Short mmCIF file of C-alpha atoms in Angstrom, two decimals:
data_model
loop_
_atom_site.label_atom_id
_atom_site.label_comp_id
_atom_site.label_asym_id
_atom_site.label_seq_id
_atom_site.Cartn_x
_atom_site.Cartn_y
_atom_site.Cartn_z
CA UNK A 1093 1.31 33.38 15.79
CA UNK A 1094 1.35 34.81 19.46
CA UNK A 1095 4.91 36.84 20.11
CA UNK A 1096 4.78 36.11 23.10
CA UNK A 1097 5.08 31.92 23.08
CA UNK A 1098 8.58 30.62 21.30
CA UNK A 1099 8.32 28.92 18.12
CA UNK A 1100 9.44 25.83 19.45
CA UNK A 1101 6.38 25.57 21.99
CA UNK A 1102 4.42 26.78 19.36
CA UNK A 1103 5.04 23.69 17.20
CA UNK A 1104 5.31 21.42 20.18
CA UNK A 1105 1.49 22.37 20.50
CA UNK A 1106 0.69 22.52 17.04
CA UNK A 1107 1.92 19.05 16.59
CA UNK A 1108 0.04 17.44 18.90
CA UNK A 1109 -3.74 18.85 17.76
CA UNK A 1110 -5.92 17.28 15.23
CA UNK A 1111 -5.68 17.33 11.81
CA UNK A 1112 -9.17 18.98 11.77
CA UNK A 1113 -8.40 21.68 14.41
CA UNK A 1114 -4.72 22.47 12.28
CA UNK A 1115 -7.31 22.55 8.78
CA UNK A 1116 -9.20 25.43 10.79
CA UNK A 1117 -6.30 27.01 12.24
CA UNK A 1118 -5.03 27.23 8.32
CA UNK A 1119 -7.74 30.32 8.01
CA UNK A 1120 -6.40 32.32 11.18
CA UNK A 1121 -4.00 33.93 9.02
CA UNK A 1122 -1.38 33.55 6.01
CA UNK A 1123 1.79 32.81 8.43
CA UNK A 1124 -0.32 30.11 10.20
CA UNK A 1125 -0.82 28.50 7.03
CA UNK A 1126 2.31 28.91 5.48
CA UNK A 1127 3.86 27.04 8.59
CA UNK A 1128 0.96 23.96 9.04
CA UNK A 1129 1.71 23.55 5.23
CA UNK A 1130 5.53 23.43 5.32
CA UNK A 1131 7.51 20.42 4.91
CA UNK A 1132 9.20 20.64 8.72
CA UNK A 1133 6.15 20.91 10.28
CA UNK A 1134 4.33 17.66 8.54
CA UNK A 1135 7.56 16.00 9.15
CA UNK A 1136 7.23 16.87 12.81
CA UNK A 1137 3.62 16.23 12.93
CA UNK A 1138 3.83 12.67 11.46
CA UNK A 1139 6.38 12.11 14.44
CA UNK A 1140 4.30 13.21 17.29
CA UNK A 1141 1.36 11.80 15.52
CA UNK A 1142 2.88 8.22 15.00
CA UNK A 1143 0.68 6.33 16.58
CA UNK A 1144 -0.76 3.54 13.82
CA UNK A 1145 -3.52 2.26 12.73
CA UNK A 1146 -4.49 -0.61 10.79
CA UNK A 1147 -6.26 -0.35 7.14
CA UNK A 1148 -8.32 -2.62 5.49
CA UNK A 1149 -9.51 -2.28 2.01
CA UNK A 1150 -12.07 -3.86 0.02
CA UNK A 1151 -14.57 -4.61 2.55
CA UNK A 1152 -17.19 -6.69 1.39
CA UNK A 1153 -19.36 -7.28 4.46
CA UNK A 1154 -20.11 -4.30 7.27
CA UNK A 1155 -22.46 -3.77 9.43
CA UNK A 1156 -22.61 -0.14 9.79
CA UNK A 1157 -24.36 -0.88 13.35
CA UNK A 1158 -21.27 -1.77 14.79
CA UNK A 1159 -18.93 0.36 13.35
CA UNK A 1160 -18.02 3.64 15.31
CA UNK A 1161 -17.73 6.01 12.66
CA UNK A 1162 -19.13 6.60 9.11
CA UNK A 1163 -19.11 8.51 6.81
CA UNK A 1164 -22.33 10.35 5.35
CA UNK A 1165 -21.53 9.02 1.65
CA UNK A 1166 -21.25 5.26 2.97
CA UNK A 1167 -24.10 5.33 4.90
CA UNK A 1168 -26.07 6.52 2.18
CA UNK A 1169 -24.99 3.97 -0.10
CA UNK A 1170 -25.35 1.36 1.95
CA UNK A 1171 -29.22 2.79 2.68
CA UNK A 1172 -30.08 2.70 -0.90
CA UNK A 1173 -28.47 -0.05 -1.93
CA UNK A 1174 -26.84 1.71 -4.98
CA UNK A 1175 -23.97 0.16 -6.99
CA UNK A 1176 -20.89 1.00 -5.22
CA UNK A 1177 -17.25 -0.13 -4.42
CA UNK A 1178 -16.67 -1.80 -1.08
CA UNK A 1179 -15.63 0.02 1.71
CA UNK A 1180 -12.27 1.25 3.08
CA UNK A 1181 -12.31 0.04 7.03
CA UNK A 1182 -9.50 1.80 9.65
CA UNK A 1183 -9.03 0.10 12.71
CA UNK A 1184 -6.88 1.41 15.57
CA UNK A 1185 -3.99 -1.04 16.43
CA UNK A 1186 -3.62 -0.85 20.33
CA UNK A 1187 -5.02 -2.31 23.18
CA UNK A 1188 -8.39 -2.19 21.96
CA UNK A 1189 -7.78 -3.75 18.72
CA UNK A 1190 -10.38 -4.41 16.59
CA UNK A 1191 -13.18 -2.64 18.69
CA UNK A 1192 -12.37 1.14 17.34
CA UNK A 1193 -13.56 0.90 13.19
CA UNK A 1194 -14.03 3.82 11.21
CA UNK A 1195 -15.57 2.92 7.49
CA UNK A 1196 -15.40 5.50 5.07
CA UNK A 1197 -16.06 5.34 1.05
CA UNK A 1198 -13.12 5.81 -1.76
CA UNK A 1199 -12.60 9.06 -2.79
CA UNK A 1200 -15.02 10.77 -5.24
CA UNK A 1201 -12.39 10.67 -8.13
CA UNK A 1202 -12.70 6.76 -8.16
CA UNK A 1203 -16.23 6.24 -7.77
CA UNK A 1204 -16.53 8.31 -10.75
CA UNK A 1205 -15.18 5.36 -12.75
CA UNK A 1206 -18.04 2.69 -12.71
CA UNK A 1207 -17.64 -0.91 -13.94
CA UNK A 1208 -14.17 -1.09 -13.33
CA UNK A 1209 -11.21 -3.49 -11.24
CA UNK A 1210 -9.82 -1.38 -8.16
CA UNK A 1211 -6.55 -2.30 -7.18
CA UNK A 1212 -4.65 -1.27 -3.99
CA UNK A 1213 -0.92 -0.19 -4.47
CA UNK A 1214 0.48 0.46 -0.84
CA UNK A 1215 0.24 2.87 2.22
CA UNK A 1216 3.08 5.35 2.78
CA UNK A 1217 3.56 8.27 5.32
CA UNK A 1218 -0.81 8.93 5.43
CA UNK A 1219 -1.17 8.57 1.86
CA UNK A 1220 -3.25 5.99 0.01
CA UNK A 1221 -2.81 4.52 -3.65
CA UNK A 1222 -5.24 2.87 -6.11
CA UNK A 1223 -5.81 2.91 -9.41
CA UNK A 1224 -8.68 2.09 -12.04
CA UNK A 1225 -8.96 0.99 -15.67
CA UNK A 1226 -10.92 2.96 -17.51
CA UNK A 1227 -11.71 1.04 -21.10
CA UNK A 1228 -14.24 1.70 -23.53
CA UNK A 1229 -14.91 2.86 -27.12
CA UNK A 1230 -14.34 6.79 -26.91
CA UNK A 1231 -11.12 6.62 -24.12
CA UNK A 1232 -8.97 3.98 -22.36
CA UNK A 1233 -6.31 5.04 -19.66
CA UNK A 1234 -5.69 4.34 -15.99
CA UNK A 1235 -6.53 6.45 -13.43
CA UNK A 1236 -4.12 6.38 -10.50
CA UNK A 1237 -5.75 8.66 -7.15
CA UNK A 1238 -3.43 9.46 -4.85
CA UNK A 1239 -5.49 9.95 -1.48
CA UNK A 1240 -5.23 11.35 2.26
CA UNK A 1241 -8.28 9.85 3.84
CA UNK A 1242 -7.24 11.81 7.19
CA UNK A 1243 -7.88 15.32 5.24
CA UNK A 1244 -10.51 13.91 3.20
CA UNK A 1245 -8.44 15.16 -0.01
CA UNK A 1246 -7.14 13.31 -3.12
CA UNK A 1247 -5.43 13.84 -6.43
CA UNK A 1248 -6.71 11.68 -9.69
CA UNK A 1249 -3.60 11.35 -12.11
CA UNK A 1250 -4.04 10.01 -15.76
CA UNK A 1251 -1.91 7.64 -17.98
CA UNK A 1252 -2.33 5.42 -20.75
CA UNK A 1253 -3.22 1.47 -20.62
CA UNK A 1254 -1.34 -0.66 -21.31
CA UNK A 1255 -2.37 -4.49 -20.65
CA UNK A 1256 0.46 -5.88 -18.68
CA UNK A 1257 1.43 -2.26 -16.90
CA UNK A 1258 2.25 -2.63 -12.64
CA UNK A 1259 2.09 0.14 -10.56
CA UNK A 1260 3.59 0.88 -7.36
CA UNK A 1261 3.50 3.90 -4.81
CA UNK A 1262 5.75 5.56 -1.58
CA UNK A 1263 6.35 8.78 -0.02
CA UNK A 1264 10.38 9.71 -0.36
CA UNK A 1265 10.88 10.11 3.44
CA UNK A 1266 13.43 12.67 2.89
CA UNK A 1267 11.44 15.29 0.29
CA UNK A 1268 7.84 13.94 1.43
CA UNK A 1269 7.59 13.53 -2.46
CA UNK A 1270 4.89 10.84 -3.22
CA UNK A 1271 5.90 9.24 -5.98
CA UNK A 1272 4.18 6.50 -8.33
CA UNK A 1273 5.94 3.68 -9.89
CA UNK A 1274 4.71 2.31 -12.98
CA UNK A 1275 6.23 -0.86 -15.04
CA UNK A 1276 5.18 -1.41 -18.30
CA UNK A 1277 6.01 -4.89 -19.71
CA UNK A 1278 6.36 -5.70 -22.95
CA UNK A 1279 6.69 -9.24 -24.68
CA UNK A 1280 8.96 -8.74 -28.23
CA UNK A 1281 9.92 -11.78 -30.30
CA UNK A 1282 13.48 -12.15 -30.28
CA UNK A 1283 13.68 -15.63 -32.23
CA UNK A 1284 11.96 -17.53 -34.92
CA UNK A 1285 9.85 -19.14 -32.43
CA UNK A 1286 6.95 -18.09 -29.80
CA UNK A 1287 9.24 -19.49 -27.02
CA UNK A 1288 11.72 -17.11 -28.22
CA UNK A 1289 10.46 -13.99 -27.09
CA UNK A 1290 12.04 -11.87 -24.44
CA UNK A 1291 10.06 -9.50 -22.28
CA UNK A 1292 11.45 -5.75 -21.95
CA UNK A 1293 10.72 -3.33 -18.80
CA UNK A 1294 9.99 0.42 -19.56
CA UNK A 1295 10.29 1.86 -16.11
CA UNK A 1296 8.64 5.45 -15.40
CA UNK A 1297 8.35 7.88 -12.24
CA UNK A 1298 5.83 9.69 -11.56
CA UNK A 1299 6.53 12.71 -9.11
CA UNK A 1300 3.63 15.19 -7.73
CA UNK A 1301 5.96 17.86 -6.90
CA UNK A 1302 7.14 17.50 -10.78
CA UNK A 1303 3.61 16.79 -11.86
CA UNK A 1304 5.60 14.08 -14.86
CA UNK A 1305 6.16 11.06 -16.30
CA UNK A 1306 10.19 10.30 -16.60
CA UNK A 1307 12.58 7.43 -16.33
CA UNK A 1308 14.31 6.88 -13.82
CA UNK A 1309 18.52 7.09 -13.92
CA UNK A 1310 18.98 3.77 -12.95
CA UNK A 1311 18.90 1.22 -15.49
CA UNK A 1312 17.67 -1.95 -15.01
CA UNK A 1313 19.84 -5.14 -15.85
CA UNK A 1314 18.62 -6.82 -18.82
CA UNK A 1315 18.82 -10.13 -17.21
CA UNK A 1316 15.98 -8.82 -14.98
CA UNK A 1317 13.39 -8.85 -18.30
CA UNK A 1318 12.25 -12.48 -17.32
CA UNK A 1319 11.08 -11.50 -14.10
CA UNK A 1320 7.64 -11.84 -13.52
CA UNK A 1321 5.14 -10.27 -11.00
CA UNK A 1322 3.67 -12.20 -8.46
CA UNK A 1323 -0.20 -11.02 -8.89
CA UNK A 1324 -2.28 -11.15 -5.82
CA UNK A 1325 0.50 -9.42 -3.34
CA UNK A 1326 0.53 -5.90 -3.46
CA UNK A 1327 3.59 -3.91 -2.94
CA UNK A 1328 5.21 -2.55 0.64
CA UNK A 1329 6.74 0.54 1.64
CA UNK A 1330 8.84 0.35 4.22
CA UNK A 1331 11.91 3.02 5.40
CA UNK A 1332 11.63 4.66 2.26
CA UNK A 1333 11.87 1.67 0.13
CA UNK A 1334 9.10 -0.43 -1.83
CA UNK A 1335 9.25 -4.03 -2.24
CA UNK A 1336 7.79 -6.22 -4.21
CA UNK A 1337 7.47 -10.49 -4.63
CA UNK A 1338 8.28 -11.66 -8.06
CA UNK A 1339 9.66 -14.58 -9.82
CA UNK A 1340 11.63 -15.65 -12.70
CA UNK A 1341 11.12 -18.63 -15.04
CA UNK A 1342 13.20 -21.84 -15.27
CA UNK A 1343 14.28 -24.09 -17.18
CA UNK A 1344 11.86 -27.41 -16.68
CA UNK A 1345 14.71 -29.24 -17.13
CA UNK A 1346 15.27 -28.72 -13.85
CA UNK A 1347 13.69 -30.94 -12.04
CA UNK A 1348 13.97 -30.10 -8.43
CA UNK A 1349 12.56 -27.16 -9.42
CA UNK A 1350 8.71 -26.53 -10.01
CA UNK A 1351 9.19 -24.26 -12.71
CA UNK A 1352 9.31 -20.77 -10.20
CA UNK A 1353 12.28 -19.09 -8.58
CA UNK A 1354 11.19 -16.83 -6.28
CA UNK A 1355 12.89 -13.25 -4.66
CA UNK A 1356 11.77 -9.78 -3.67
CA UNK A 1357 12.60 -6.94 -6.05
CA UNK A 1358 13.36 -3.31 -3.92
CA UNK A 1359 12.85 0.13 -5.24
CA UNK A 1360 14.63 2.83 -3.01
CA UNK A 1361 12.31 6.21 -3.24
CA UNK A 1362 15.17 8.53 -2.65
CA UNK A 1363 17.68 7.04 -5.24
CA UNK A 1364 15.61 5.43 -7.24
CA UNK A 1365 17.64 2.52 -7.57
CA UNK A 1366 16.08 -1.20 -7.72
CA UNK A 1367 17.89 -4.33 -6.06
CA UNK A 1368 17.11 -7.81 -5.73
CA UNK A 1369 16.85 -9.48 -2.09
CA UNK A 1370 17.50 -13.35 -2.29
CA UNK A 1371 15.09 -15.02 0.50
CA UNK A 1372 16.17 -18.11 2.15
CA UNK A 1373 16.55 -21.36 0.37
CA UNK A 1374 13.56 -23.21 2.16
CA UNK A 1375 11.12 -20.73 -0.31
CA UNK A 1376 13.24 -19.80 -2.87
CA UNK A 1377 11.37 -22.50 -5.01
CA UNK A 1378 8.04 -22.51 -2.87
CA UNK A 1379 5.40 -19.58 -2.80
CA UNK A 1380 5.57 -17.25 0.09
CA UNK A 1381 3.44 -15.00 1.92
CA UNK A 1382 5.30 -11.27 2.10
CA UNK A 1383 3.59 -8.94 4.91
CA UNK A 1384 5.02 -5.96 6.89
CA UNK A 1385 6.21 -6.66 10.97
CA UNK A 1386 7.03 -3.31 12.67
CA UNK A 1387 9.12 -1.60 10.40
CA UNK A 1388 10.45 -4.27 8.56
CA UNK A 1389 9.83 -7.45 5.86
CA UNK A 1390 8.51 -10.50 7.14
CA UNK A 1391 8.01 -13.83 4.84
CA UNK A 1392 6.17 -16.54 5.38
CA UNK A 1393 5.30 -20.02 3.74
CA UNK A 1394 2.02 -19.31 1.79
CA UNK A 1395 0.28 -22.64 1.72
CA UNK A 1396 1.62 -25.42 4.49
CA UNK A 1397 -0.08 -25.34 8.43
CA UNK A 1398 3.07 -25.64 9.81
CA UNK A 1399 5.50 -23.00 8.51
CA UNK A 1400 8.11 -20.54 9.56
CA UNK A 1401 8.30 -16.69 9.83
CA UNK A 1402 11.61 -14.73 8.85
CA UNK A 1403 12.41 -10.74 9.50
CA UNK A 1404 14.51 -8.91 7.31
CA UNK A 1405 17.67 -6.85 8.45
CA UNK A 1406 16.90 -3.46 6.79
CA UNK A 1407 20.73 -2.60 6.31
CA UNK A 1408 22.02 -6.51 5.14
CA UNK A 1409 18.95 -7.04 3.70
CA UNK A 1410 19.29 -10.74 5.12
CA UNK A 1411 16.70 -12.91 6.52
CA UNK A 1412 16.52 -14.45 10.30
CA UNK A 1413 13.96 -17.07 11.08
CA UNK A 1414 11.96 -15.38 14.00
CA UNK A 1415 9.32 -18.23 14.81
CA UNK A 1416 7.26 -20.79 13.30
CA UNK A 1417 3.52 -20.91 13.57
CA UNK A 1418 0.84 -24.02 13.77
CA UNK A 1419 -2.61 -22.89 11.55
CA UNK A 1420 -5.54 -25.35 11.84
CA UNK A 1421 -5.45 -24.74 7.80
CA UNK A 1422 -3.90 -23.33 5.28
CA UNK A 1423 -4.23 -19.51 5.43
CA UNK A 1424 -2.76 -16.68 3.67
CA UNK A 1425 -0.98 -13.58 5.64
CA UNK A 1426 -1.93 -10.49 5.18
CA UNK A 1427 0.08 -8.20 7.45
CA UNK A 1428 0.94 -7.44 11.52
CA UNK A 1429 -0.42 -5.73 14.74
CA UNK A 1430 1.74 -3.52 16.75
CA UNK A 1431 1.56 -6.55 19.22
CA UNK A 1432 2.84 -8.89 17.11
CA UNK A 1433 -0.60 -10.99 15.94
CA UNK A 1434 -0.45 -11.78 12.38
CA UNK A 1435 -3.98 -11.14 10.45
CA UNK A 1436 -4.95 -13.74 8.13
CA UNK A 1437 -7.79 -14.27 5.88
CA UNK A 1438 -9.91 -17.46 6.94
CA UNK A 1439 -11.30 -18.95 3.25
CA UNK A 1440 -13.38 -19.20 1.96
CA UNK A 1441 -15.95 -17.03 4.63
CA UNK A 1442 -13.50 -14.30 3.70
CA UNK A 1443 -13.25 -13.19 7.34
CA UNK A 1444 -9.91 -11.98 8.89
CA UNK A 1445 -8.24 -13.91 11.40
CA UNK A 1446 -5.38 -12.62 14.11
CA UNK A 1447 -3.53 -15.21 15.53
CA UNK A 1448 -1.25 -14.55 18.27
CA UNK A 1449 1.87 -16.75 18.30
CA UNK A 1450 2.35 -16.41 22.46
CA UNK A 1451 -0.92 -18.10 23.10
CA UNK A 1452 -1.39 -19.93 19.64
CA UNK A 1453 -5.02 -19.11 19.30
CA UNK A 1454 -6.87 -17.73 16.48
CA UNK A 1455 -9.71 -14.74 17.11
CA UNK A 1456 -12.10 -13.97 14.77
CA UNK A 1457 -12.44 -10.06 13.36
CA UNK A 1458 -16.05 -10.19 12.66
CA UNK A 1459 -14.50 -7.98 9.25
CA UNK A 1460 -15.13 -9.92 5.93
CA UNK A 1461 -13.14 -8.88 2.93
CA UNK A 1462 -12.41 -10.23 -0.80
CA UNK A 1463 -10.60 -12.92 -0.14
CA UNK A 1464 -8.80 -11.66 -3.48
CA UNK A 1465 -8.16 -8.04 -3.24
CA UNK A 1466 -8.01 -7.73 0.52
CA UNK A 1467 -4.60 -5.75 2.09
CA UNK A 1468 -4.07 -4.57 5.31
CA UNK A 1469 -1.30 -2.41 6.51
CA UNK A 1470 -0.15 0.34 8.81
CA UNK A 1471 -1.35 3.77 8.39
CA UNK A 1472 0.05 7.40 10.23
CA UNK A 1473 -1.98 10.01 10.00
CA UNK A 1474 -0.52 13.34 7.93
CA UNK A 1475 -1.45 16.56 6.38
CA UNK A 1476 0.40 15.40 2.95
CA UNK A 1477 -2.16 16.90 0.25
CA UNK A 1478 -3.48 19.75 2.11
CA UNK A 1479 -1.22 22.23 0.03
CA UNK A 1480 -1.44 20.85 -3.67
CA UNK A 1481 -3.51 22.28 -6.58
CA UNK A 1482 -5.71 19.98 -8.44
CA UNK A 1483 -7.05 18.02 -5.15
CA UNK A 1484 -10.63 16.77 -4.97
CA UNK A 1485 -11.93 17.66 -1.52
CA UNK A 1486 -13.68 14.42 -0.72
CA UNK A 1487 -15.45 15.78 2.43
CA UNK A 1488 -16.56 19.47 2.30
CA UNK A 1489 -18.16 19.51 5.28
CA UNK A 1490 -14.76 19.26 7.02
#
C-alpha cells in the first residue's frame, strides 16, 4: 500500500469501494490481499457497507424484461427453457423499493443436485444457506452450500440423511465464523405402547473455520425432547443469535387448549447455548407468524384479518405489542422493509404484498413466489468466503 497515505485513510477508502474493485485490488500485491482478506477489515467493511437489501428466494414467476440485472446463467435458462430451480431475486430496500431487482441463479454446487427439495435456512452477515437431499440407490446425504452471492463464491458441505434432521445457519458476529446448526430427531420407544415413545435431540455444530461436525457444550434439557418444529418458518438470525418457532404437545385433556403450545427456541452463535422465549399469552395456544423488524423479533397472528404485531426486547427477551394491523384477508408475514411495511404473500396468486401500517394500504410487488417455500429477509453485502479453500467460484467472469 502507498507509504505515503496512513493506514487508517487507507481503510477508510478501502471500505467504501466495491466488492468487485477490492476482488481486483486482491492481485496488486500479497500485503493488499492479506489485509482485504483479514477479519478487521470485513468487519469494517460490513459496517460502512451496511446498507440492506431485501432477498427473496424461490421465485417462481420473473420477467427478466423488467428486472435490472441478470445473470448470464439465468438468462440462459430461462431462454431454453431447461429444468432449473427458481430464481434468487435481491431487491434494494430504500426509497425506491421494489424498482431496483437483481435475479441471479443458485450457486453451481446446488444445481448440480437435480430432482431434489431446496430449502432456505437463513441470511447472516452476506452469507446465504440452503441445503438439498440427495437420495438414491448408490448415495444418500444432504448437501448444505454455504454461499456469498455478492462474491459469486460458495462452499458445498456433506452430511448424512437422516429423515427428521433440521438445519439452521448464522455468522458468530464476534469470530465471523459461519456456523451450521443441525438437529437430528429421533423417535425411541420408551413404553409398551406407540404413545409411549419419547423423541431424543442429537445436536451438532458445524464450524468452517474447524471444517467439523461436534456437539455443542451445552446440553439440552431433556424436557425439551417433545418439542416439535414448526415446518414452513424458516429460522432468523438476528444479533448473533438464531431463533426458531416450535411447539410442544399437550395433553388433549386440556380442553382450552387445541392440542399446540407454542414458543420460540434461541441458539446464541457465540456460546452456543439454546433458551426458550415464552411469547405472549394471546398466541401461546394460536399459530403465529415470526418475521424480522429492524434488528429485532417481531410476531404476529398467522391466520385472523385483524391481529396484532409485538417486538422483542433483545436483552429481556420480552414482548411489547407495537401495533395492530387490518388485512382484507388472511395473509401470512413474511418479513420487514427498512420503512417499516410488512411483505406478505397474497394466496393463492403467490404474489408479495407490502402493506404499510401509516396509510393502511396494500401495494402489489409484481414478484410471485411459492407460496410454500418463499422467505424474505435482510441481506449486507461482505467479502466472507473470498479467503477459504474448497469454494466453488460461481461467476468466473468476475
Amino acid at each position: 500500500m502507498a507509504v505515503d497515505i496512513p493506514l487508517v485513510i487507507q481503510n477508510e477508502i478501502l471500505c467504501r469501494l466495491p466488492i468487485k474493485s477490492l476482488i481486483r485490488f486482491t492481485s496488486v500485491s500479497k500485503q493488499w490481499k492479506s489485509f482485504i482478506h483479514s477479519s478487521e477489515f470485513n468487519f469494517n467493511f460490513m459496517v460502512r457497507q451496511a446498507h440492506r437489501k431485501c432477498l427473496i428466494t424461490a421465485v417462481d414467476d420473473v420477467d427478466v424484461e423488467n428486472v435490472d440485472v441478470v445473470d448470464d446463467n439465468f438468462r440462459k435458462q430461462c431462454l431454453s427453457g431447461e429444468e432449473r430451480w427458481p430464481g434468487c431475486l435481491i431487491v434494494d430496500d430504500d426509497d425506491t423499493f421494489p424498482k431496483r431487482k437483481v435475479c441471479l441463479t443458485y450457486p453451481r454446487s446446488l444445481n448440480q443436485l437435480k430432482n431434489t427439495y431446496l430449502e432456505f435456512h437463513g441470511s447472516s452477515l452476506g452469507l446465504l444457506c440452503f441445503s438439498a437431499n440427495h437420495i438414491d440407490e448408490d448415495d444418500t446425504f444432504i448437501r448444505c452450500v454455504i454461499w456469498n452471492p455478492s462474491i459469486r463464491k460458495s462452499i458445498a458441505i456433506e452430511t448424512p440423511y437422516y429423515p427428521n434432521v433440521k438445519i439452521a445457519f448464522g455468522v458468530c458476529p464476534k469470530s465471523l465464523d459461519p456456523k451450521i446448526v443441525k438437529i437430528n430427531m429421533f423417535d425411541v420407544p420408551y413404553g409398551l405402547s406407540y404413545d409411549e415413545q419419547r423423541r431424543v435431540w442429537r445436536v451438532e455444530v458445524f464450524t468452517l473455520n474447524s471444517r467439523v461436525w461436534r456437539s455443542p457444550f451445552v446440553k439440552i434439557p431433556s424436557k425439551w425432547f417433545d418439542i416439535n418444529f414448526y415446518e414452513q418458518t424458516p429460522p432468523l438470525v438476528i444479533n448473533g443469535f438464531i431463533y426458531w418457532l416450535r411447539y410442544a404437545s399437550i395433553h388433549y385433556t386440556d380442553r382450552n387448549a387445541d392440542g399446540r403450545s407454542y414458543m420460540i427456541i434461541s441458539f446464541d452463535l457465540a456460546t452456543e447455548e439454546f433458551m426458550k422465549i415464552h411469547v405472549p399469552d394471546e398466541l401461546a395456544h394460536s399459530s403465529f407468524d415470526i418475521f424480522k423488524l429492524g434488528e429485532s423479533v417481531a410476531i404476529s397472528e398467522s391466520s385472523p384479518r385483524d391481529c396484532k404485531v409485538w417486538l422483542m426486547d433483545h436483552v429481556t427477551k420480552s414482548f411489547t405489542e407495537l401495533y395492530s394491523i387490518k388485512l382484507p384477508e388472511p395473509m401470512t408475514k413474511l418479513g420487514c422493509t427498512d420503512n417499516n411495511q410488512l411483505i406478505i404473500i397474497d394466496y393463492p396468486s403467490g404474489e408479495l404484498v407490502a402493506y404499510d401500517p401509516d396509510s393502511k394500504h396494500l401495494i402489489n410487488l409484481g414478484i410471485y413466489v411459492d407460496c410454500f417455500t418463499a422467505s424474505f429477509t435482510s441481506y449486507t453485502e461482505s467479502l466472507l468466503l473470498l479467503d477459504q479453500s474448497n469454494t466453488l467460484n460461481d461467476d468466473e467472469g468476475l
